[in-house]
Amino acid sequence: MASSSAPEKAQSETSSRRGTNKKHLLAFLFLILLLLTALSLHQQTTMTRSLLPSLSDSVVQQSLTGQSTFGEADLIIQRSFEQSYAHILPCKKSSWKAMDSRIAIDCMQQTRDHIMSQNITVPWWFQTLLRDILAGGGGVYAPWHHFYTTKPPFHFCTVGKVATTEWRKVFCKLNAQDCVDDSSSCRRNCAWKTTQKMPAKAPWAVFVRDPLERLLSGFLDKCYNPRTRKNQGHCEPNVVFNPKKSLMNAKNKTYANLLDSLDIEGQEKAMFGAYVDVLPLKWNVHFVPQAMFCDLHRNIDKYDFVGNMGKDFYFDLDRMANQFGGQLPEILNSTFGYKDHVMSGNHENTGKQGSGHAMHTPAKVARFYTARTVRRALEYLSIDYVMLGLQVPEWARQMLKEESSTI
């Protein structure tokens, strides 16, 4: 028995060693795969960041020009961007000047698929942002964000809550002749897009806005007034702010409207803060970062004109009018009334008269923003500051400093 069991024991030990070696080999191969995946992700992130100026460079430049110093706001933006938007993959095909937004959609879908398949950890609000801008009806990649005219010839990217209503009026006037004989080509006798053939090298223009002020403007326009909330349904998620009668809970009962009969007079900061906390549960197009529109985060550096709807808004309109010429100066003035401001040297954007959501900072932001809300908003909108070259307003920096000094 002993002599026969020895070979069996040796064979068993040999099989055991082979099994152990195989496990070690599989573990080694798995480690190599992890390293290759990490290297690939690092290269993709590096490529994404190289597409546009880095945050550090912009902060250094601000310091050199004396415009600002690196502070808490910059740290929030940098951290948030690296944890979220830096994972956006480079686009193999150029979306620049493509009339079909399919390229931009496909590229963003690749980013979402990559994050999910590789189990990459990103903030929850970034996950819902990718989900909602890619969903049908998301609106970010819709064709109505692209206006164009031949009188004078130029393309325009219109961004939600950056005077979109007024820019529609401008292009309706520029393209008025398109609606004289063929009303079927117009939307309500108004053509935002000319029916004429556009020159191949027509310039491109866009106006952007401080993200924090744009966020508050959207809230005042879409959420503050109960009637507007009910009629428009843009204060999302509607299950919280405006549940419809057809929306039933698990017990087949209509959800209660949590804001009915709620008096928010004097509670502006609490109301706005609550909205900012939950808005990523369902991103509405009016609150999505500006960099997502027209694929600006990839193409902003290719635009022939970039204006800012800030304190120098009227002067940027004047610069635009002089750059493109034709009938544009007259039409811009009839819509925005910028000439009187420029002639008087008035560097104050008074906003649209009679508009409840026009911004008159710093008084209005002080009624709604807190340091906590500023921090949360900077996280969501960090891509606008990094990729569009926008600067954090001084009132926001001061709000953060004042809270820090009291702690």
XYZ file of C-alpha atoms in Angstrom:
407
model
C 0.000 0.000 0.000
C 2.782 2.377 0.875
C 4.610 1.764 -2.378
C 1.478 2.384 -4.450
C 0.505 5.529 -2.568
C 3.855 7.266 -3.121
C 3.337 7.842 -6.884
C -0.200 8.981 -6.218
C 1.054 11.459 -3.644
C 3.727 12.758 -6.019
C 1.167 13.114 -8.785
C -1.157 14.960 -6.420
C 1.610 17.344 -5.387
C 2.493 17.975 -9.032
C -1.139 18.743 -9.870
C -1.337 21.036 -6.838
C 1.774 22.925 -7.925
C 0.377 23.276 -11.449
C -2.877 24.599 -10.037
C -1.024 27.076 -7.851
C 1.139 28.198 -10.765
C -1.949 28.659 -12.901
C -3.556 30.811 -10.201
C -0.406 32.893 -9.913
C -0.315 33.314 -13.692
C -3.965 34.398 -13.781
C -3.379 36.828 -10.937
C -0.351 38.242 -12.745
C -2.296 38.635 -15.992
C -5.153 40.293 -14.099
C -2.680 42.738 -12.516
C -1.243 43.560 -15.946
C -4.783 44.163 -17.243
C -5.512 46.539 -14.354
C -2.294 48.441 -15.002
C -3.065 48.744 -18.716
C -6.588 49.960 -17.955
C -5.272 52.556 -15.510
C -2.665 53.702 -18.039
C -5.294 53.957 -20.775
C -7.593 55.997 -18.529
C -4.710 58.284 -17.542
C -3.851 58.879 -21.208
C -7.491 59.600 -22.079
C -7.835 62.054 -19.197
C -4.578 63.748 -20.201
C -5.808 64.085 -23.779
C -9.063 65.621 -22.594
C -7.291 68.184 -20.440
C -4.920 69.068 -23.273
C -7.836 70.106 -25.465
C -8.257 73.357 -23.559
C -6.208 75.585 -21.220
C -5.665 74.070 -17.799
C -7.186 75.527 -14.678
C -3.753 76.005 -13.135
C -2.608 78.101 -16.097
C -5.685 80.293 -15.869
C -5.185 80.789 -12.142
C -1.534 81.734 -12.670
C -2.569 84.190 -15.354
C -5.182 85.725 -13.065
C -2.558 86.120 -10.371
C -0.144 87.788 -12.757
C -2.769 90.244 -13.985
C -3.911 91.011 -10.456
C -7.503 89.929 -11.226
C -7.677 87.313 -8.525
C -5.740 84.949 -6.325
C -6.035 81.218 -5.949
C -8.602 80.649 -3.227
C -11.309 78.296 -2.010
C -13.429 78.791 -5.133
C -10.540 77.720 -7.372
C -9.872 74.649 -5.238
C -13.536 73.618 -5.476
C -13.533 74.056 -9.242
C -10.287 72.169 -9.732
C -11.294 69.251 -7.504
C -14.745 68.950 -9.051
C -13.458 69.154 -12.617
C -10.845 66.452 -12.044
C -13.420 64.147 -10.448
C -16.027 64.593 -13.184
C -15.580 66.481 -16.437
C -11.935 65.458 -16.886
C -13.275 61.980 -17.690
C -14.927 63.213 -20.904
C -13.195 61.325 -23.706
C -11.675 63.007 -26.764
C -13.871 62.918 -29.842
C -12.402 61.014 -32.800
C -14.549 62.984 -35.233
C -14.670 66.768 -35.176
C -18.038 68.213 -34.184
C -16.925 71.667 -35.303
C -19.299 73.304 -37.802
C -21.266 70.086 -38.186
C -24.924 70.891 -38.778
C -25.804 67.435 -37.442
C -25.267 67.231 -33.670
C -25.094 63.434 -33.898
C -21.300 63.555 -33.620
C -21.421 65.389 -30.297
C -24.096 63.017 -28.981
C -22.145 59.916 -30.015
C -18.971 61.213 -28.400
C -20.711 61.956 -25.111
C -22.392 58.534 -25.203
C -18.942 56.954 -25.530
C -17.877 58.785 -22.383
C -20.902 57.553 -20.448
C -20.421 53.978 -21.687
C -16.739 54.093 -20.761
C -17.428 55.332 -17.225
C -20.061 52.652 -16.668
C -18.143 49.744 -18.245
C -14.913 50.568 -16.407
C -16.764 51.231 -13.135
C -15.112 54.648 -12.797
C -16.125 56.547 -9.681
C -17.606 59.950 -10.522
C -19.952 62.238 -8.547
C -23.613 61.247 -8.630
C -24.626 64.567 -10.189
C -22.224 63.972 -13.094
C -23.814 60.574 -13.730
C -27.268 62.135 -13.949
C -25.959 64.977 -16.121
C -24.662 62.531 -18.734
C -27.909 60.577 -18.505
C -30.164 63.611 -18.968
C -28.312 65.460 -21.735
C -28.296 62.251 -23.783
C -31.946 61.434 -23.141
C -34.578 62.250 -25.728
C -35.935 65.697 -25.028
C -32.846 66.723 -23.102
C -32.569 69.735 -25.354
C -28.816 70.400 -25.110
C -28.061 69.031 -28.574
C -31.306 70.243 -30.145
C -31.064 72.140 -33.478
C -32.715 75.265 -32.090
C -29.457 76.244 -30.384
C -27.938 77.008 -33.769
C -29.068 80.261 -35.439
C -27.682 81.620 -38.706
C -28.203 84.410 -41.195
C -26.705 85.844 -44.378
C -27.438 89.490 -43.519
C -24.637 89.729 -42.432
C -23.411 86.133 -42.738
C -22.619 84.456 -39.398
C -23.595 81.497 -37.235
C -24.654 81.896 -33.612
C -24.757 79.398 -30.741
C -27.569 80.315 -28.390
C -27.330 79.061 -24.800
C -30.300 78.735 -22.468
C -30.540 81.614 -19.954
C -28.081 83.757 -21.918
C -30.674 86.150 -23.415
C -32.069 83.456 -25.713
C -35.442 85.194 -26.080
C -33.753 88.407 -27.215
C -31.431 86.611 -29.623
C -34.459 85.005 -31.261
C -35.822 88.498 -31.876
C -32.497 89.541 -33.376
C -32.422 86.685 -35.867
C -36.092 87.061 -36.719
C -35.293 90.632 -37.762
C -32.121 89.626 -39.602
C -34.008 86.935 -41.539
C -37.224 88.943 -41.986
C -37.100 88.696 -45.785
C -37.281 84.894 -45.562
C -40.816 85.210 -44.192
C -42.272 87.590 -46.780
C -43.302 85.130 -49.490
C -43.043 81.693 -47.930
C -44.482 81.648 -44.433
C -44.174 77.841 -44.376
C -40.421 78.207 -43.864
C -40.930 80.329 -40.756
C -41.864 79.587 -37.203
C -44.614 82.011 -36.255
C -43.505 84.271 -39.105
C -40.020 84.233 -37.671
C -36.934 82.502 -39.066
C -34.079 81.875 -36.648
C -32.312 80.109 -39.518
C -32.175 81.654 -42.939
C -33.416 79.722 -45.953
C -30.569 81.223 -47.984
C -27.352 79.327 -48.618
C -24.729 80.122 -46.017
C -21.182 80.999 -47.139
C -18.741 78.193 -46.409
C -16.502 80.425 -44.302
C -19.182 82.338 -42.397
C -17.887 83.256 -38.910
C -19.255 81.858 -35.658
C -20.298 83.803 -32.554
C -21.524 83.032 -29.037
C -22.296 84.824 -25.786
C -21.601 83.197 -22.422
C -22.435 84.256 -18.882
C -21.171 83.844 -15.348
C -22.445 80.369 -14.347
C -23.527 81.378 -10.826
C -25.607 84.311 -12.038
C -27.047 82.217 -14.875
C -28.089 79.536 -12.372
C -29.932 82.071 -10.220
C -31.514 83.685 -13.274
C -32.856 80.279 -14.317
C -34.263 79.666 -10.847
C -36.009 83.058 -10.779
C -37.417 82.494 -14.258
C -38.491 78.860 -13.964
C -39.011 78.135 -10.247
C -39.720 81.220 -8.158
C -43.196 81.979 -9.480
C -45.772 79.225 -8.698
C -47.740 79.860 -11.887
C -44.619 79.599 -14.043
C -43.588 76.396 -12.285
C -46.972 74.872 -13.065
C -47.352 76.104 -16.640
C -43.818 75.517 -17.940
C -42.682 72.456 -15.990
C -39.024 73.494 -16.267
C -38.394 73.568 -12.509
C -37.297 69.969 -12.379
C -37.513 67.437 -10.891
C -41.251 68.017 -11.225
C -42.010 65.226 -8.769
C -40.660 67.602 -6.108
C -41.555 71.040 -7.384
C -44.584 70.515 -9.604
C -46.137 67.017 -9.582
C -48.814 66.572 -12.227
C -52.124 64.847 -11.619
C -51.069 61.876 -13.751
C -48.035 61.220 -11.555
C -48.974 58.448 -9.137
C -47.075 56.936 -6.235
C -46.786 53.235 -5.337
C -50.254 53.315 -3.763
C -51.764 54.755 -6.966
C -52.334 58.121 -5.350
C -51.337 61.484 -6.766
C -48.159 62.910 -5.285
C -48.754 65.893 -3.059
C -47.440 69.227 -4.277
C -44.864 70.008 -1.616
C -44.856 73.706 -2.447
C -48.596 74.326 -2.400
C -49.560 77.135 -0.037
C -45.941 77.471 1.049
C -45.020 81.061 1.828
C -41.381 81.526 0.814
C -41.329 85.267 1.351
C -38.187 85.941 3.330
C -37.033 82.329 2.793
C -35.295 82.912 -0.536
C -31.943 81.494 0.543
C -33.476 78.313 1.926
C -35.658 77.803 -1.155
C -32.824 78.402 -3.619
C -30.463 76.223 -1.605
C -32.992 73.379 -1.587
C -33.374 73.640 -5.340
C -29.625 73.586 -5.986
C -29.309 70.475 -3.804
C -31.818 68.424 -5.811
C -31.662 69.855 -9.344
C -29.274 67.112 -10.580
C -31.948 64.503 -9.908
C -33.327 65.696 -13.246
C -31.217 68.198 -15.171
C -33.281 70.747 -17.061
C -31.781 72.290 -20.186
C -31.875 75.786 -18.658
C -29.481 74.701 -15.900
C -27.081 72.441 -17.800
C -23.533 73.898 -17.975
C -23.028 76.243 -20.913
C -19.991 74.283 -22.091
C -22.298 71.452 -23.179
C -24.227 73.582 -25.663
C -22.987 73.472 -29.274
C -20.130 71.308 -27.970
C -18.495 74.511 -26.694
C -16.180 72.580 -24.367
C -14.453 71.229 -27.478
C -14.816 74.183 -29.853
C -14.900 77.503 -27.975
C -11.371 78.337 -29.137
C -12.483 78.147 -32.782
C -15.174 80.836 -32.477
C -14.567 84.144 -34.271
C -16.422 86.112 -31.606
C -17.044 85.305 -27.925
C -18.997 87.824 -25.843
C -19.812 87.880 -22.156
C -23.205 88.774 -20.732
C -21.608 90.486 -17.749
C -20.959 94.089 -16.766
C -19.437 94.796 -20.200
C -22.325 93.167 -22.067
C -23.293 96.326 -23.969
C -19.683 96.945 -24.960
C -19.401 93.379 -26.226
C -22.552 93.949 -28.277
C -20.889 97.036 -29.727
C -17.777 95.017 -30.521
C -19.919 92.375 -32.215
C -21.799 94.993 -34.233
C -18.556 96.540 -35.461
C -17.031 93.157 -36.284
C -19.923 91.835 -38.406
C -21.425 95.127 -39.675
C -24.315 95.288 -42.136
C -27.715 95.749 -40.504
C -26.548 94.058 -37.280
C -25.731 97.295 -35.334
C -29.195 98.724 -35.960
C -30.994 95.478 -35.078
C -28.887 94.834 -31.976
C -29.639 98.336 -30.749
C -33.382 97.977 -31.394
C -33.366 94.786 -29.324
C -30.879 95.532 -26.537
C -30.569 99.334 -26.613
C -26.803 99.108 -26.192
C -25.695 102.321 -27.919
C -26.769 104.720 -25.165
C -24.848 102.669 -22.595
C -21.705 102.647 -24.742
C -21.888 106.375 -25.487
C -22.285 107.193 -21.789
C -19.561 104.747 -20.776
C -22.006 102.911 -18.505
C -20.403 99.579 -17.544
C -23.531 98.133 -15.961
C -25.749 95.438 -17.394
C -29.192 96.558 -16.237
C -30.885 93.523 -17.749
C -34.179 93.330 -19.582
C -36.566 95.946 -18.244
C -39.595 94.510 -16.457
C -38.025 91.079 -16.146
C -38.259 89.474 -12.728
C -35.285 87.235 -13.464
C -32.905 89.941 -14.677
C -29.758 90.072 -12.591
C -28.888 93.208 -10.636
C -25.897 92.004 -8.651
C -24.726 92.190 -5.951
C -28.097 92.991 -4.335
C -30.023 90.077 -5.865
C -27.374 87.398 -5.345
C -27.154 88.384 -1.669
C -30.874 87.594 -1.274
C -30.555 84.051 -2.612
C -27.002 82.752 -2.350
C -25.195 81.473 0.713
C -21.601 80.275 0.900
C -22.891 76.702 0.960
C -24.936 77.206 -2.216
C -21.967 78.854 -3.936
C -19.816 75.800 -3.185
C -22.392 73.374 -4.528
C -22.970 75.423 -7.689
C -19.236 75.727 -8.366
C -19.000 71.928 -8.262
C -21.787 71.423 -10.787
C -20.594 74.166 -13.135
C -16.820 73.804 -12.864
C -16.521 72.951 -16.557
C -17.717 76.438 -17.505
C -14.953 78.096 -15.512
C -12.253 75.727 -16.759
C -13.137 75.312 -20.419
C -14.849 78.595 -21.240
C -12.273 80.729 -19.456
C -14.817 82.377 -17.150
C -13.833 83.902 -13.816
C -15.524 83.435 -10.472
C -17.260 86.741 -9.598
C -15.810 88.709 -6.740
C -19.062 88.644 -4.755
C -18.868 84.829 -4.630
C -15.247 84.847 -3.499
C -16.098 87.402 -0.838
C -19.027 85.312 0.390
C -16.726 82.320 0.875
C -14.109 84.439 2.629
C -16.613 85.986 5.015
C -17.959 82.602 6.087
C -14.427 81.230 6.559
C -13.489 84.187 8.744
C -16.400 83.507 11.106
C -15.587 79.833 11.635
